[in-house]
C-alpha cells in the first residue's frame, strides 16, 4: 500500500477511536473532561499503533521478508535517498551542456531503482551493486567534478581530470541502467512467458478453427 494511504488509513481509525473512547469515559464512566480527553488520546494512539503494526506485518508477509531483513534493507534505502539528493544537486551544478542528457538519465534511472526497491523491498537484493558501489561512485565523482570545475584557475591537469570524470560518469550511467534491468529482470521474464502462453493459445485456437472449417467442408 502507498505510504500516504497507509498513514491515512491509520488516522481514519485512530481519530474516531479517540473520539469514541473520550465520549465513553466522559458520559458513561463519568470521568472529568480533561481526564476523558487524555484517555481518548491514549485510545487513539493505541489504535494507531495497532493498525501500523498490522500493516507492517502484512507488508512483510506479502514481500516474504523477516523484520530483521526489512530493517537492513530500509536502512540502506534511506541512506540511498540522501545520496541521490546529493547526486541530483551535484549533477545539475555541472555546466557542461553536451553531457546534460546523460546526467538527466543517470538521475532518472537512479530514482527508478530507488522507487522500485522502496515499494518492493525484495528487489533490493538484485540492486546491491547499485546501492553498495555504483551510487557511491557517482556521488563522489559528481561532487569532485563540481569542486574542480569552479576553480578560478584552470590547468591542463584539471581539464584532463574533468574530461576523465565526465567519461567515467558516462560509463557509470550505463552500469546503473544495467542495475535497473537486473531489478526488473523477473518482470521481463514473466512478461515473455505470458506472451509465449498467449501466442500458443492464439495458435491453438486458430488451428482448431481451421480443423473445424475443414470438417464442415467435407
Short mmCIF file of C-alpha atoms in Angstrom, two decimals:
data_model
loop_
_atom_site.label_atom_id
_atom_site.label_comp_id
_atom_site.label_asym_id
_atom_site.label_seq_id
_atom_site.Cartn_x
_atom_site.Cartn_y
_atom_site.Cartn_z
CA UNK A 1 0.00 0.00 0.00
CA UNK A 2 1.13 3.55 -0.73
CA UNK A 3 2.72 5.13 2.37
CA UNK A 4 0.35 8.10 2.32
CA UNK A 5 -2.71 5.86 2.00
CA UNK A 6 -1.41 3.65 4.83
CA UNK A 7 -0.99 6.74 7.03
CA UNK A 8 -4.45 8.00 6.05
CA UNK A 9 -6.00 4.65 6.99
CA UNK A 10 -4.29 4.73 10.39
CA UNK A 11 -5.64 8.23 11.03
CA UNK A 12 -9.15 7.25 9.88
CA UNK A 13 -9.10 4.52 12.51
CA UNK A 14 -7.29 6.44 15.28
CA UNK A 15 -9.36 9.65 15.24
CA UNK A 16 -12.84 8.03 15.55
CA UNK A 17 -11.44 5.62 18.17
CA UNK A 18 -10.08 8.53 20.18
CA UNK A 19 -13.42 10.35 20.00
CA UNK A 20 -15.37 7.23 20.97
CA UNK A 21 -13.14 6.49 23.97
CA UNK A 22 -13.37 10.11 25.09
CA UNK A 23 -17.17 10.07 24.94
CA UNK A 24 -17.29 6.71 26.69
CA UNK A 25 -15.07 7.94 29.53
CA UNK A 26 -16.88 11.24 29.92
CA UNK A 27 -20.53 10.19 29.52
CA UNK A 28 -20.57 6.56 30.67
CA UNK A 29 -17.81 6.36 33.25
CA UNK A 30 -18.32 9.95 34.45
CA UNK A 31 -14.67 10.96 34.23
CA UNK A 32 -13.61 14.62 34.17
CA UNK A 33 -13.37 16.41 30.84
CA UNK A 34 -9.56 16.61 30.90
CA UNK A 35 -9.08 13.03 32.10
CA UNK A 36 -11.51 11.79 29.46
CA UNK A 37 -9.55 13.72 26.86
CA UNK A 38 -6.28 12.13 27.99
CA UNK A 39 -7.84 8.64 27.94
CA UNK A 40 -9.28 9.37 24.49
CA UNK A 41 -5.86 10.41 23.17
CA UNK A 42 -4.36 7.27 24.66
CA UNK A 43 -7.02 5.14 23.00
CA UNK A 44 -6.42 6.83 19.65
CA UNK A 45 -2.66 6.39 19.97
CA UNK A 46 -3.12 2.69 20.78
CA UNK A 47 -5.43 2.23 17.78
CA UNK A 48 -2.89 4.00 15.55
CA UNK A 49 -0.02 1.79 16.81
CA UNK A 50 -2.03 -1.43 16.44
CA UNK A 51 -3.08 -0.53 12.90
CA UNK A 52 0.51 0.32 11.98
CA UNK A 53 1.74 -2.98 13.44
CA UNK A 54 -0.86 -4.94 11.44
CA UNK A 55 0.05 -3.06 8.26
CA UNK A 56 3.75 -3.75 8.78
CA UNK A 57 3.09 -7.44 9.49
CA UNK A 58 1.05 -7.77 6.29
CA UNK A 59 3.67 -5.85 4.33
CA UNK A 60 6.47 -8.17 5.50
CA UNK A 61 4.33 -11.25 4.84
CA UNK A 62 3.43 -10.04 1.35
CA UNK A 63 7.07 -9.42 0.45
CA UNK A 64 8.32 -12.55 2.27
CA UNK A 65 10.75 -10.68 4.50
CA UNK A 66 11.68 -11.01 8.14
CA UNK A 67 11.65 -7.94 10.36
CA UNK A 68 15.45 -8.02 10.53
CA UNK A 69 15.78 -8.22 6.74
CA UNK A 70 13.41 -5.31 6.26
CA UNK A 71 15.27 -3.15 8.79
CA UNK A 72 18.53 -3.86 6.96
CA UNK A 73 17.02 -3.05 3.56
CA UNK A 74 15.21 0.06 4.82
CA UNK A 75 18.41 1.46 6.34
CA UNK A 76 20.25 1.12 3.03
CA UNK A 77 17.34 2.54 1.06
CA UNK A 78 17.09 5.54 3.41
CA UNK A 79 20.84 6.13 3.03
CA UNK A 80 20.43 5.93 -0.74
CA UNK A 81 17.69 8.58 -0.67
CA UNK A 82 20.14 11.06 0.85
CA UNK A 83 22.86 10.08 -1.63
CA UNK A 84 20.51 10.51 -4.59
CA UNK A 85 19.64 14.00 -3.32
CA UNK A 86 23.37 14.82 -3.23
CA UNK A 87 23.81 13.33 -6.71
CA UNK A 88 20.92 15.40 -8.06
CA UNK A 89 22.37 18.60 -6.61
CA UNK A 90 25.88 17.88 -7.92
CA UNK A 91 24.89 16.77 -11.42
CA UNK A 92 22.72 19.81 -12.00
CA UNK A 93 25.51 22.09 -10.80
CA UNK A 94 27.65 20.91 -13.72
CA UNK A 95 27.57 23.41 -16.57
CA UNK A 96 28.78 21.10 -19.32
CA UNK A 97 25.83 21.24 -21.75
CA UNK A 98 26.77 18.29 -24.03
CA UNK A 99 26.57 15.86 -21.08
CA UNK A 100 23.22 17.18 -19.79
CA UNK A 101 21.14 14.40 -21.36
CA UNK A 102 23.41 11.72 -19.88
CA UNK A 103 23.25 13.34 -16.43
CA UNK A 104 19.46 13.56 -16.55
CA UNK A 105 19.33 9.88 -17.48
CA UNK A 106 21.60 8.95 -14.56
CA UNK A 107 19.33 10.76 -12.10
CA UNK A 108 16.15 9.34 -13.64
CA UNK A 109 17.44 5.76 -13.59
CA UNK A 110 18.75 6.08 -10.02
CA UNK A 111 15.35 7.31 -8.83
CA UNK A 112 13.58 4.46 -10.64
CA UNK A 113 15.73 1.88 -8.83
CA UNK A 114 15.11 3.65 -5.52
CA UNK A 115 11.32 3.74 -6.00
CA UNK A 116 11.13 0.11 -7.10
CA UNK A 117 13.10 -1.16 -4.12
CA UNK A 118 11.27 1.11 -1.69
CA UNK A 119 7.89 -0.17 -2.83
CA UNK A 120 9.04 -3.79 -3.21
CA UNK A 121 11.97 -4.30 -0.77
CA UNK A 122 12.68 -7.84 -2.01
CA UNK A 123 14.07 -6.28 -5.19
CA UNK A 124 16.88 -4.76 -3.11
CA UNK A 125 18.95 -7.92 -3.38
CA UNK A 126 19.03 -7.56 -7.16
CA UNK A 127 20.13 -3.92 -6.83
CA UNK A 128 23.01 -4.41 -4.38
CA UNK A 129 25.71 -3.31 -6.90
CA UNK A 130 23.82 -0.03 -7.31
CA UNK A 131 23.40 0.59 -3.58
CA UNK A 132 26.86 -0.51 -2.46
CA UNK A 133 29.06 0.61 -5.36
CA UNK A 134 27.67 2.47 -8.36
CA UNK A 135 25.66 5.10 -6.48
CA UNK A 136 28.56 5.92 -4.15
CA UNK A 137 30.94 6.27 -7.10
CA UNK A 138 28.51 8.53 -8.97
CA UNK A 139 28.06 10.82 -5.95
CA UNK A 140 31.79 11.06 -5.25
CA UNK A 141 32.74 11.73 -8.87
CA UNK A 142 29.98 14.30 -9.37
CA UNK A 143 30.86 16.27 -6.26
CA UNK A 144 34.58 16.25 -7.09
CA UNK A 145 33.76 17.38 -10.63
CA UNK A 146 31.78 20.33 -9.28
CA UNK A 147 34.61 21.24 -6.92
CA UNK A 148 37.22 21.22 -9.70
CA UNK A 149 35.01 22.98 -12.24
CA UNK A 150 34.54 26.09 -10.05
CA UNK A 151 38.25 26.66 -9.52
CA UNK A 152 39.18 30.13 -10.72
CA UNK A 153 42.40 28.98 -12.34
CA UNK A 154 42.18 26.04 -14.72
CA UNK A 155 45.25 23.96 -15.52
CA UNK A 156 45.79 21.26 -18.09
CA UNK A 157 45.66 18.68 -15.30
CA UNK A 158 42.29 19.99 -14.08
CA UNK A 159 40.85 19.98 -17.60
CA UNK A 160 42.08 16.41 -18.10
CA UNK A 161 40.56 15.34 -14.78
CA UNK A 162 37.23 16.94 -15.71
CA UNK A 163 37.23 15.13 -19.06
CA UNK A 164 38.02 11.76 -17.45
CA UNK A 165 35.34 12.33 -14.82
CA UNK A 166 32.70 13.02 -17.47
CA UNK A 167 33.76 9.90 -19.36
CA UNK A 168 33.63 7.78 -16.18
CA UNK A 169 30.20 9.16 -15.29
CA UNK A 170 29.01 8.16 -18.74
CA UNK A 171 30.22 4.60 -18.09
CA UNK A 172 28.57 4.64 -14.66
CA UNK A 173 25.28 5.67 -16.28
CA UNK A 174 25.46 2.53 -18.43
CA UNK A 175 26.13 0.41 -15.32
CA UNK A 176 23.20 1.96 -13.46
CA UNK A 177 20.96 1.20 -16.45
CA UNK A 178 22.14 -2.43 -16.22
CA UNK A 179 21.30 -2.35 -12.50
CA UNK A 180 17.76 -1.27 -13.37
CA UNK A 181 17.47 -4.07 -15.91
CA UNK A 182 18.50 -6.61 -13.25
CA UNK A 183 15.93 -5.21 -10.82
CA UNK A 184 13.11 -5.72 -13.34
CA UNK A 185 14.52 -8.88 -14.95
CA UNK A 186 11.94 -11.13 -13.29
CA UNK A 187 9.13 -8.93 -14.62
CA UNK A 188 10.59 -9.16 -18.12
CA UNK A 189 10.86 -12.95 -17.87
CA UNK A 190 7.27 -13.16 -16.60
CA UNK A 191 6.04 -10.93 -19.41
CA UNK A 192 7.86 -13.02 -22.02
CA UNK A 193 6.36 -16.17 -20.53
CA UNK A 194 2.85 -14.69 -20.67
CA UNK A 195 3.45 -13.58 -24.27
CA UNK A 196 4.50 -17.14 -25.20
CA UNK A 197 1.41 -18.58 -23.49
CA UNK A 198 -0.82 -16.08 -25.29
CA UNK A 199 0.80 -16.86 -28.66
CA UNK A 200 0.35 -20.59 -28.02
CA UNK A 201 -3.33 -20.06 -27.12
CA UNK A 202 -3.90 -17.95 -30.24
CA UNK A 203 -2.21 -20.55 -32.44
CA UNK A 204 -4.19 -23.41 -30.84
CA UNK A 205 -7.49 -21.57 -31.36
CA UNK A 206 -6.54 -20.73 -34.94
CA UNK A 207 -5.62 -24.35 -35.67
CA UNK A 208 -8.89 -25.53 -34.11
CA UNK A 209 -10.91 -23.18 -36.32
CA UNK A 210 -9.08 -24.41 -39.41
CA UNK A 211 -9.76 -28.06 -38.48
CA UNK A 212 -13.45 -27.31 -37.77
CA UNK A 213 -13.77 -25.47 -41.08
CA UNK A 214 -12.17 -28.38 -42.92
CA UNK A 215 -14.61 -30.84 -41.34
CA UNK A 216 -17.60 -28.70 -42.33
CA UNK A 217 -16.40 -28.54 -45.92
CA UNK A 218 -16.19 -32.35 -46.06
#
